[in-house]
Amino acid sequence: MSRPESQEEPPLVDKPLNATAASLLGFLHDGPMAGWDLVATARHRIGDFWSLTQSQVYRELATMAAAGLVEAGARGQRDKQPFRITASGRAAFAEWINREPGMETIRFPLLLTIHFGRYLAPERLAEFVATHRAAHAARLEGYERELADWRRAEPAAEAADSYRRATLIFGIEYERGVLAWFDELPTFGAPN
Amino acid sequence: MSRPESQEEPPLVDKPLNATAASLLGFLHDGPMAGWDLVATARHRIGDFWSLTQSQVYRELATMAAAGLVEAGARGQRDKQPFRITASGRAAFAEWINREPGMETIRFPLLLTIHFGRYLAPERLAEFVATHRAAHAARLEGYERELADWRRAEPAAEAADSYRRATLIFGIEYERGVLAWFDELPTFGAPN
DNA sequence: TGGTACATGTAACATGTTACATGATTAG
DNA sequence: CTAATCATGTAACATGTTACATGTACCA
């Protein structure tokens, strides 16, 4: 039984977008942008629940340009190179956003430290916990301020962009949950 | 104090452990275990806030064995190969757990989908939201049942292992926060 | 005797991180 | 003029994912 041998390279089979690339395409719906600006935009708009690095952005842009999902425009000031989304870029994005999103992944080093807390001096653990609690309290404050500012500055826009608002409120509820947890924590290593 | 056995590899520049490797060492404090069992243990004990794959575990074990942090024992049933933590493994673990843990990273695909929700049919988005809400409700239930079971079965152990309990309660508070958020979500795409 | 769970491992690739190299432009 | 910031990009490596290949033991 001979199997037909395909000696041809699979020619850039349109394998599904990853979420990072898809997000860049999402931002490019609003008009051409350069890598630098995409980094800033992404950090600001989705950075709280989808981290990315500058390096990744340039890599994804290069890959997407090779796949024809974006097109580079003429370089401008400071060699800035704008990318424009193409028709097939829009199609790929549409395909991506229609797919069921996967479950979130959380990687929480402090919880590992606590899990193995019996191997750590209680005071040191308490120190870590205090630092992290403060960081989370600060984040919550930041989110709440953002929401308040938004309401004050653009009472119309707030109702309008319910999508963005929803992600901000996620941040708020998340941080509240985390703080509730901090406040329930026992004093580790203490007799009880 | 006796020094560890002489024939050690010249240490491949002890660069700090990653959290996954450190966790494996953490589990090995309780006695030798094989890769298979480490996967199961890790999934069960830290899997909710620190994901890892079977493949990674074998890779980390091989790396750590080469670095002298663990030692393979004789193969047993079904070729099972137990690993034992060495003195320098304990030292590396101790060094790791004394380092300030980094902030958590969250990658939440559903939030991306919502952020770009204006490019998606409202019914489809509603579908995604409903699916995810159900998954989170189920998780919360699971955690709460776990806590209850634990209390019922081992009322002493529950107070004793405050470390493990703390991570379970994190899961509960997290899921409560997420559910609170789901319940605040507007109906996207609806006139308001 | 065959299917299933156990157990180890590799290959290939995708994604993420850190560090650096290079140049353009602006501000003081 | 000089430092800071803007902007692009690469190199090297670390980590994470998926798929597969191999073999062992149990149990129906």
Short mmCIF file of C-alpha atoms (C1' of nucleotides) in Angstrom, two decimals:
data_model
loop_
_atom_site.label_atom_id
_atom_site.label_comp_id
_atom_site.label_asym_id
_atom_site.label_seq_id
_atom_site.Cartn_x
_atom_site.Cartn_y
_atom_site.Cartn_z
CA MET A 1 0.00 0.00 0.00
CA SER A 2 1.71 3.12 -1.14
CA ARG A 3 0.72 6.38 0.27
CA PRO A 4 0.83 9.41 -1.98
CA GLU A 5 3.87 11.35 -0.93
CA SER A 6 3.45 15.06 -0.83
CA GLN A 7 6.83 16.58 -1.37
CA GLU A 8 5.38 20.05 -1.45
CA GLU A 9 5.82 22.33 1.48
CA PRO A 10 2.50 23.14 3.03
CA PRO A 11 2.35 26.69 1.67
CA LEU A 12 1.70 28.93 4.66
CA VAL A 13 -1.43 27.09 5.65
CA ASP A 14 -3.58 29.67 7.31
CA LYS A 15 -3.35 28.26 10.74
CA PRO A 16 -5.53 30.02 13.25
CA LEU A 17 -4.36 33.28 14.76
CA ASN A 18 -3.00 33.42 18.23
CA ALA A 19 -4.68 35.83 20.59
CA THR A 20 -1.80 38.27 20.62
CA ALA A 21 -1.70 38.61 16.84
CA ALA A 22 -5.49 38.82 16.77
CA SER A 23 -5.43 41.68 19.26
CA LEU A 24 -3.01 43.61 17.11
CA LEU A 25 -5.35 43.16 14.18
CA GLY A 26 -8.16 44.32 16.41
CA PHE A 27 -6.38 47.58 17.10
CA LEU A 28 -5.53 48.01 13.44
CA HIS A 29 -9.24 48.15 12.65
CA ASP A 30 -9.11 51.76 13.85
CA GLY A 31 -6.44 52.69 11.33
CA PRO A 32 -2.78 52.02 10.53
CA MET A 33 -0.34 51.96 13.40
CA ALA A 34 3.35 51.24 13.86
CA GLY A 35 4.78 48.62 16.18
CA TRP A 36 5.72 51.14 18.81
CA ASP A 37 2.20 52.51 19.02
CA LEU A 38 0.68 49.07 19.03
CA VAL A 39 2.80 48.18 22.04
CA ALA A 40 1.61 51.26 23.89
CA THR A 41 -1.99 50.77 22.88
CA ALA A 42 -2.04 47.11 23.82
CA ARG A 43 -0.39 47.74 27.18
CA HIS A 44 -2.92 50.38 27.97
CA ARG A 45 -6.05 48.72 26.69
CA ILE A 46 -5.56 45.00 27.30
CA GLY A 47 -2.35 44.88 29.31
CA ASP A 48 -4.15 44.10 32.55
CA PHE A 49 -5.36 40.75 31.31
CA TRP A 50 -3.16 40.07 28.32
CA SER A 51 0.51 40.79 28.67
CA LEU A 52 2.81 41.23 25.72
CA THR A 53 6.29 42.49 25.04
CA GLN A 54 7.67 44.85 22.45
CA SER A 55 9.65 42.00 20.98
CA GLN A 56 6.58 39.90 20.44
CA VAL A 57 4.77 42.70 18.70
CA TYR A 58 7.50 43.19 16.13
CA ARG A 59 7.69 39.47 15.59
CA GLU A 60 3.94 39.09 15.12
CA LEU A 61 3.85 42.05 12.76
CA ALA A 62 6.60 40.53 10.64
CA THR A 63 4.81 37.18 10.58
CA MET A 64 1.48 38.74 9.74
CA ALA A 65 3.04 40.86 7.02
CA ALA A 66 4.53 37.71 5.49
CA ALA A 67 1.11 36.06 5.65
CA GLY A 68 -0.55 39.06 4.05
CA LEU A 69 -2.69 39.96 7.05
CA VAL A 70 -1.14 43.39 7.33
CA GLU A 71 0.75 45.64 4.94
CA ALA A 72 3.55 48.00 5.79
CA GLY A 73 3.20 51.56 4.62
CA ALA A 74 5.90 54.11 3.84
CA ARG A 75 8.21 54.97 6.69
CA GLY A 76 7.55 58.29 8.30
CA GLN A 77 9.17 60.31 11.04
CA ARG A 78 11.91 58.46 12.91
CA ASP A 79 11.61 55.55 10.54
CA LYS A 80 8.19 54.84 11.91
CA GLN A 81 6.54 52.16 9.86
CA PRO A 82 2.76 52.06 9.82
CA PHE A 83 0.93 48.78 9.28
CA ARG A 84 -2.48 48.59 7.73
CA ILE A 85 -4.84 45.66 8.10
CA THR A 86 -5.69 43.91 4.84
CA ALA A 87 -8.89 42.22 3.76
CA SER A 88 -7.54 38.83 4.70
CA GLY A 89 -6.39 40.30 7.99
CA ARG A 90 -9.96 41.31 8.70
CA ALA A 91 -11.15 37.87 7.72
CA ALA A 92 -8.63 36.19 10.00
CA PHE A 93 -9.64 38.47 12.84
CA ALA A 94 -13.32 37.76 12.27
CA GLU A 95 -12.59 34.06 12.32
CA TRP A 96 -10.65 34.43 15.54
CA ILE A 97 -13.20 36.42 17.44
CA ASN A 98 -15.92 33.96 16.53
CA ARG A 99 -14.07 31.10 18.15
CA GLU A 100 -14.96 30.12 21.68
CA PRO A 101 -12.32 31.74 23.88
CA GLY A 102 -10.37 29.37 26.11
CA MET A 103 -10.35 29.43 29.88
CA GLU A 104 -8.04 31.91 31.55
CA THR A 105 -4.68 30.91 32.88
CA ILE A 106 -3.36 32.32 36.10
CA ARG A 107 0.17 31.97 37.31
CA PHE A 108 0.46 33.30 40.79
CA PRO A 109 3.93 32.94 42.30
CA LEU A 110 2.83 34.17 45.72
CA LEU A 111 0.46 31.22 45.98
CA LEU A 112 3.33 28.85 45.31
CA THR A 113 5.33 30.54 48.03
CA ILE A 114 2.43 30.17 50.41
CA HIS A 115 1.78 26.59 49.40
CA PHE A 116 5.34 25.75 50.33
CA GLY A 117 5.24 28.22 53.19
CA ARG A 118 6.27 25.68 55.78
CA TYR A 119 9.78 25.88 54.35
CA LEU A 120 9.93 29.63 54.84
CA ALA A 121 10.43 31.76 57.92
CA PRO A 122 7.02 33.12 58.97
CA GLU A 123 8.26 36.70 59.10
CA ARG A 124 9.60 36.48 55.60
CA LEU A 125 6.30 35.10 54.35
CA ALA A 126 4.45 37.85 56.15
CA GLU A 127 6.69 40.35 54.42
CA PHE A 128 5.85 38.93 50.99
CA VAL A 129 2.18 38.92 51.78
CA ALA A 130 2.26 42.51 52.94
CA THR A 131 4.07 43.68 49.83
CA HIS A 132 1.63 41.95 47.54
CA ARG A 133 -1.40 43.12 49.44
CA ALA A 134 -0.24 46.69 49.05
CA ALA A 135 0.33 46.21 45.35
CA HIS A 136 -3.18 44.87 44.90
CA ALA A 137 -4.73 47.63 46.94
CA ALA A 138 -2.94 50.13 44.73
CA ARG A 139 -4.22 48.44 41.62
CA LEU A 140 -7.76 48.48 42.85
CA GLU A 141 -7.46 52.15 43.62
CA GLY A 142 -6.09 52.76 40.16
CA TYR A 143 -8.95 50.95 38.48
CA GLU A 144 -11.53 52.72 40.58
CA ARG A 145 -10.00 56.08 39.81
CA GLU A 146 -9.97 55.22 36.14
CA LEU A 147 -13.63 54.36 36.20
CA ALA A 148 -14.48 57.53 38.10
CA ASP A 149 -12.41 59.71 35.77
CA TRP A 150 -14.07 58.15 32.82
CA ARG A 151 -17.51 58.79 34.21
CA ARG A 152 -16.65 62.39 34.99
CA ALA A 153 -14.97 63.19 31.69
CA GLU A 154 -17.21 61.37 29.26
CA PRO A 155 -20.54 60.48 30.73
CA ALA A 156 -21.79 59.56 27.26
CA ALA A 157 -18.81 57.46 26.22
CA GLU A 158 -19.04 55.45 29.39
CA ALA A 159 -22.42 54.10 28.50
CA ALA A 160 -21.37 53.72 24.89
CA ASP A 161 -18.28 51.60 25.24
CA SER A 162 -19.75 48.94 27.42
CA TYR A 163 -17.09 46.52 26.17
CA ARG A 164 -14.17 48.39 27.54
CA ARG A 165 -16.06 49.20 30.68
CA ALA A 166 -16.69 45.52 31.26
CA THR A 167 -13.00 44.70 31.24
CA LEU A 168 -12.28 47.51 33.65
CA ILE A 169 -14.94 46.24 36.00
CA PHE A 170 -13.41 42.81 35.79
CA GLY A 171 -10.22 44.30 37.13
CA ILE A 172 -12.13 45.87 39.98
CA GLU A 173 -13.96 42.70 40.96
CA TYR A 174 -10.81 40.67 40.65
CA GLU A 175 -8.85 42.97 42.93
CA ARG A 176 -11.69 43.04 45.41
CA GLY A 177 -11.67 39.27 45.51
CA VAL A 178 -7.93 39.20 45.99
CA LEU A 179 -8.12 41.75 48.80
CA ALA A 180 -10.93 39.83 50.48
CA TRP A 181 -8.63 36.85 50.39
CA PHE A 182 -5.71 38.78 51.87
CA ASP A 183 -7.95 39.92 54.67
CA GLU A 184 -8.94 36.35 55.48
CA LEU A 185 -5.40 35.08 55.64
CA PRO A 186 -4.29 33.71 58.98
CA THR A 187 -1.00 34.61 60.54
CA PHE A 188 1.13 31.83 59.20
CA GLY A 189 3.33 29.90 61.54
CA ALA A 190 1.45 31.16 64.58
CA PRO A 191 0.16 28.65 67.13
CA ASN A 192 -3.57 28.14 66.73
CA MET B 1 29.22 18.19 58.83
CA SER B 2 30.00 15.90 55.94
CA ARG B 3 30.17 17.26 52.43
CA PRO B 4 28.07 15.71 49.70
CA GLU B 5 29.72 13.03 47.56
CA SER B 6 32.69 14.16 45.55
CA GLN B 7 31.90 13.19 41.96
CA GLU B 8 29.54 16.09 41.19
CA GLU B 9 29.52 17.82 37.81
CA PRO B 10 31.18 21.19 37.95
CA PRO B 11 28.04 23.22 38.63
CA LEU B 12 26.61 24.64 35.43
CA VAL B 13 26.49 28.17 36.81
CA ASP B 14 23.70 27.95 39.35
CA LYS B 15 21.27 30.23 37.71
CA PRO B 16 18.16 30.69 39.79
CA LEU B 17 15.44 28.07 39.64
CA ASN B 18 12.27 28.67 37.79
CA ALA B 19 9.06 28.32 39.74
CA THR B 20 8.06 25.09 38.07
CA ALA B 21 11.33 23.35 38.88
CA ALA B 22 11.22 24.77 42.38
CA SER B 23 7.76 23.34 42.92
CA LEU B 24 8.93 19.90 41.91
CA LEU B 25 11.71 20.18 44.44
CA GLY B 26 9.12 21.28 46.95
CA PHE B 27 7.17 18.08 46.45
CA LEU B 28 10.30 15.99 46.60
CA HIS B 29 10.88 17.19 50.16
CA ASP B 30 8.27 14.62 51.17
CA GLY B 31 10.21 11.77 49.64
CA PRO B 32 11.29 10.44 46.24
CA MET B 33 8.77 10.52 43.43
CA ALA B 34 8.74 9.69 39.75
CA GLY B 35 7.81 12.09 36.97
CA TRP B 36 4.38 10.60 36.57
CA ASP B 37 3.52 11.07 40.21
CA LEU B 38 4.94 14.56 40.26
CA VAL B 39 2.66 15.52 37.41
CA ALA B 40 -0.36 14.19 39.27
CA THR B 41 0.68 15.78 42.54
CA ALA B 42 1.39 19.14 41.00
CA ARG B 43 -1.88 19.18 39.05
CA HIS B 44 -3.77 18.41 42.18
CA ARG B 45 -1.97 20.65 44.63
CA ILE B 46 -0.93 23.70 42.64
CA GLY B 47 -2.63 23.19 39.29
CA ASP B 48 -5.26 25.82 39.95
CA PHE B 49 -2.73 28.62 40.03
CA TRP B 50 0.32 27.11 38.40
CA SER B 51 -0.22 25.09 35.29
CA LEU B 52 2.31 22.61 33.98
CA THR B 53 2.45 19.81 31.48
CA GLN B 54 3.82 16.30 31.67
CA SER B 55 6.39 17.21 29.08
CA GLN B 56 7.72 20.06 31.15
CA VAL B 57 8.04 17.90 34.22
CA TYR B 58 10.23 15.35 32.47
CA ARG B 59 12.30 18.12 30.98
CA GLU B 60 12.80 19.87 34.31
CA LEU B 61 13.68 16.59 36.00
CA ALA B 62 16.30 15.85 33.37
CA THR B 63 17.73 19.34 33.72
CA MET B 64 17.76 19.18 37.48
CA ALA B 65 19.34 15.75 37.45
CA ALA B 66 22.10 17.11 35.21
CA ALA B 67 22.57 20.00 37.63
CA GLY B 68 22.70 17.66 40.60
CA LEU B 69 19.57 18.99 42.27
CA VAL B 70 17.89 15.59 42.12
CA GLU B 71 19.15 12.05 41.76
CA ALA B 72 17.45 9.21 39.95
CA GLY B 73 16.97 6.00 41.88
CA ALA B 74 16.66 2.45 40.57
CA ARG B 75 13.77 1.81 38.23
CA GLY B 76 10.87 0.00 39.76
CA GLN B 77 7.56 -1.32 38.53
CA ARG B 78 6.73 -0.30 34.96
CA ASP B 79 10.10 1.35 34.60
CA LYS B 80 9.09 3.91 37.13
CA GLN B 81 12.05 6.05 38.02
CA PRO B 82 12.04 7.74 41.39
CA PHE B 83 13.89 11.02 41.91
CA ARG B 84 15.29 12.08 45.22
CA ILE B 85 16.17 15.63 46.16
CA THR B 86 19.84 16.20 46.92
CA ALA B 87 21.47 18.55 49.37
CA SER B 88 22.10 21.10 46.66
CA GLY B 89 18.51 20.64 45.53
CA ARG B 90 17.36 21.61 49.00
CA ALA B 91 19.69 24.58 48.94
CA ALA B 92 18.40 25.73 45.57
CA PHE B 93 14.83 25.37 46.78
CA ALA B 94 15.57 27.31 49.95
CA GLU B 95 17.14 30.04 47.88
CA TRP B 96 14.09 30.13 45.60
CA ILE B 97 11.47 30.31 48.29
CA ASN B 98 13.28 33.16 50.00
CA ARG B 99 13.10 35.31 46.92
CA GLU B 100 10.29 37.83 46.63
CA PRO B 101 7.67 36.20 44.42
CA GLY B 102 6.72 38.16 41.31
CA MET B 103 3.28 39.52 40.55
CA GLU B 104 0.77 37.14 39.06
CA THR B 105 0.08 37.02 35.37
CA ILE B 106 -3.41 36.51 34.07
CA ARG B 107 -4.27 35.74 30.50
CA PHE B 108 -7.98 35.84 30.03
CA PRO B 109 -9.09 35.21 26.45
CA LEU B 110 -12.74 35.98 27.22
CA LEU B 111 -11.76 39.50 28.19
CA LEU B 112 -10.08 39.97 24.84
CA THR B 113 -13.20 38.76 23.11
CA ILE B 114 -15.28 41.21 25.12
CA HIS B 115 -12.82 44.04 24.57
CA PHE B 116 -13.21 43.57 20.83
CA GLY B 117 -16.86 42.66 21.28
CA ARG B 118 -18.08 45.29 18.89
CA TYR B 119 -16.80 43.10 16.08
CA LEU B 120 -18.84 40.14 17.23
CA ALA B 121 -22.54 39.33 16.97
CA PRO B 122 -24.15 40.07 20.35
CA GLU B 123 -25.78 36.65 20.55
CA ARG B 124 -22.49 34.94 19.98
CA LEU B 125 -20.84 37.00 22.68
CA ALA B 126 -23.72 36.22 25.02
CA GLU B 127 -23.16 32.54 24.30
CA PHE B 128 -19.47 32.77 25.21
CA VAL B 129 -20.26 34.66 28.37
CA ALA B 130 -22.86 32.11 29.42
CA THR B 131 -20.50 29.19 28.85
CA HIS B 132 -17.75 30.81 30.86
CA ARG B 133 -20.04 31.86 33.65
CA ALA B 134 -21.18 28.28 34.03
CA ALA B 135 -17.61 27.01 34.09
CA HIS B 136 -16.71 29.46 36.84
CA ALA B 137 -19.79 28.62 38.87
CA ALA B 138 -18.81 24.97 38.64
CA ARG B 139 -15.31 25.72 39.80
CA LEU B 140 -16.53 27.69 42.76
CA GLU B 141 -18.78 24.81 43.71
CA GLY B 142 -15.87 22.43 43.40
CA TYR B 143 -13.66 24.51 45.65
CA GLU B 144 -16.37 24.93 48.22
CA ARG B 145 -17.09 21.23 48.26
CA GLU B 146 -13.39 20.56 48.66
CA LEU B 147 -13.17 22.85 51.63
CA ALA B 148 -16.27 21.32 53.20
CA ASP B 149 -15.04 17.77 52.64
CA TRP B 150 -11.76 18.64 54.14
CA ARG B 151 -13.34 20.12 57.22
CA ARG B 152 -15.60 17.11 57.65
CA ALA B 153 -12.92 14.47 57.10
CA GLU B 154 -10.00 16.00 58.93
CA PRO B 155 -11.01 18.74 61.28
CA ALA B 156 -7.53 18.70 62.78
CA ALA B 157 -5.61 18.75 59.52
CA GLU B 158 -7.61 21.68 58.29
CA ALA B 159 -6.34 23.94 61.01
CA ALA B 160 -2.89 22.45 60.69
CA ASP B 161 -2.21 22.97 57.04
CA SER B 162 -3.07 26.61 56.91
CA TYR B 163 -0.83 26.98 53.85
CA ARG B 164 -2.80 24.71 51.64
CA ARG B 165 -6.03 26.03 53.01
CA ALA B 166 -4.99 29.55 52.07
CA THR B 167 -4.53 28.63 48.43
CA LEU B 168 -7.91 26.93 48.34
CA ILE B 169 -9.55 30.00 49.78
CA PHE B 170 -7.85 32.08 47.16
CA GLY B 171 -9.63 30.00 44.56
CA ILE B 172 -12.92 30.60 46.30
CA GLU B 173 -12.50 34.36 46.56
CA TYR B 174 -11.27 34.57 43.02
CA GLU B 175 -14.26 32.70 41.65
CA ARG B 176 -16.60 34.79 43.74
CA GLY B 177 -15.10 37.93 42.28
CA VAL B 178 -15.41 36.56 38.77
CA LEU B 179 -19.03 35.59 39.35
CA ALA B 180 -19.79 39.01 40.81
CA TRP B 181 -18.39 40.44 37.63
CA PHE B 182 -20.48 38.17 35.42
CA ASP B 183 -23.55 39.25 37.30
CA GLU B 184 -22.79 42.90 36.69
CA LEU B 185 -22.27 42.52 32.97
CA PRO B 186 -24.69 44.44 30.79
CA THR B 187 -26.40 42.86 27.82
CA PHE B 188 -23.94 43.74 25.13
CA GLY B 189 -25.17 45.27 21.94
CA ALA B 190 -28.50 46.17 23.50
CA PRO B 191 -29.80 49.74 23.27
CA ASN B 192 -29.35 51.55 26.56
"C1'" DT C 1 -6.33 -11.59 24.23
"C1'" DG C 2 -7.19 -7.17 23.78
"C1'" DG C 3 -8.17 -2.72 25.78
"C1'" DT C 4 -7.01 0.62 29.26
"C1'" DA C 5 -4.32 2.95 32.49
"C1'" DC C 6 0.37 3.54 33.76
"C1'" DA C 7 4.93 5.45 32.72
"C1'" DT C 8 8.73 7.47 30.23
"C1'" DG C 9 10.46 10.08 26.92
"C1'" DT C 10 11.36 12.88 22.36
"C1'" DA C 11 10.40 15.97 18.49
"C1'" DA C 12 8.76 19.93 16.72
"C1'" DC C 13 7.02 23.96 17.23
"C1'" DA C 14 4.84 28.19 19.47
"C1'" DT C 15 5.22 31.63 22.59
"C1'" DG C 16 7.44 34.60 25.96
"C1'" DT C 17 11.59 37.07 27.99
"C1'" DT C 18 15.86 39.61 28.25
"C1'" DA C 19 19.38 41.85 26.40
"C1'" DC C 20 21.40 44.28 23.19
"C1'" DA C 21 22.50 47.08 18.71
"C1'" DT C 22 21.30 50.80 15.83
"C1'" DG C 23 19.64 55.01 14.44
"C1'" DA C 24 16.26 59.38 14.48
"C1'" DT C 25 14.49 63.22 16.81
"C1'" DT C 26 13.61 66.32 20.51
"C1'" DA C 27 14.53 69.01 24.70
"C1'" DG C 28 17.42 71.41 27.58
"C1'" DC D 1 26.26 69.38 22.32
"C1'" DT D 2 24.28 65.87 24.93
"C1'" DA D 3 21.05 63.20 27.20
"C1'" DA D 4 16.61 61.35 26.90
"C1'" DT D 5 13.06 59.41 24.36
"C1'" DC D 6 11.33 57.45 20.31
"C1'" DA D 7 11.48 53.61 17.13
"C1'" DT D 8 12.89 49.43 14.95
"C1'" DG D 9 14.79 45.27 15.01
"C1'" DT D 10 17.67 40.81 16.16
"C1'" DA D 11 19.79 37.20 18.96
"C1'" DA D 12 19.67 33.98 22.31
"C1'" DC D 13 17.45 31.63 25.31
"C1'" DA D 14 13.55 29.99 28.43
"C1'" DT D 15 9.24 28.24 28.76
"C1'" DG D 16 4.97 26.12 27.23
"C1'" DT D 17 2.18 23.05 24.03
"C1'" DT D 18 0.91 19.22 21.15
"C1'" DA D 19 1.70 15.16 19.18
"C1'" DC D 20 3.62 11.09 18.93
"C1'" DA D 21 6.51 6.65 19.94
"C1'" DT D 22 7.53 3.08 23.04
"C1'" DG D 23 6.81 -0.13 26.37
"C1'" DT D 24 4.65 -2.22 31.03
"C1'" DA D 25 1.21 -4.10 33.79
"C1'" DC D 26 -3.59 -4.96 35.05
"C1'" DC D 27 -8.11 -6.61 34.44
"C1'" DA D 28 -12.14 -8.24 32.02
#
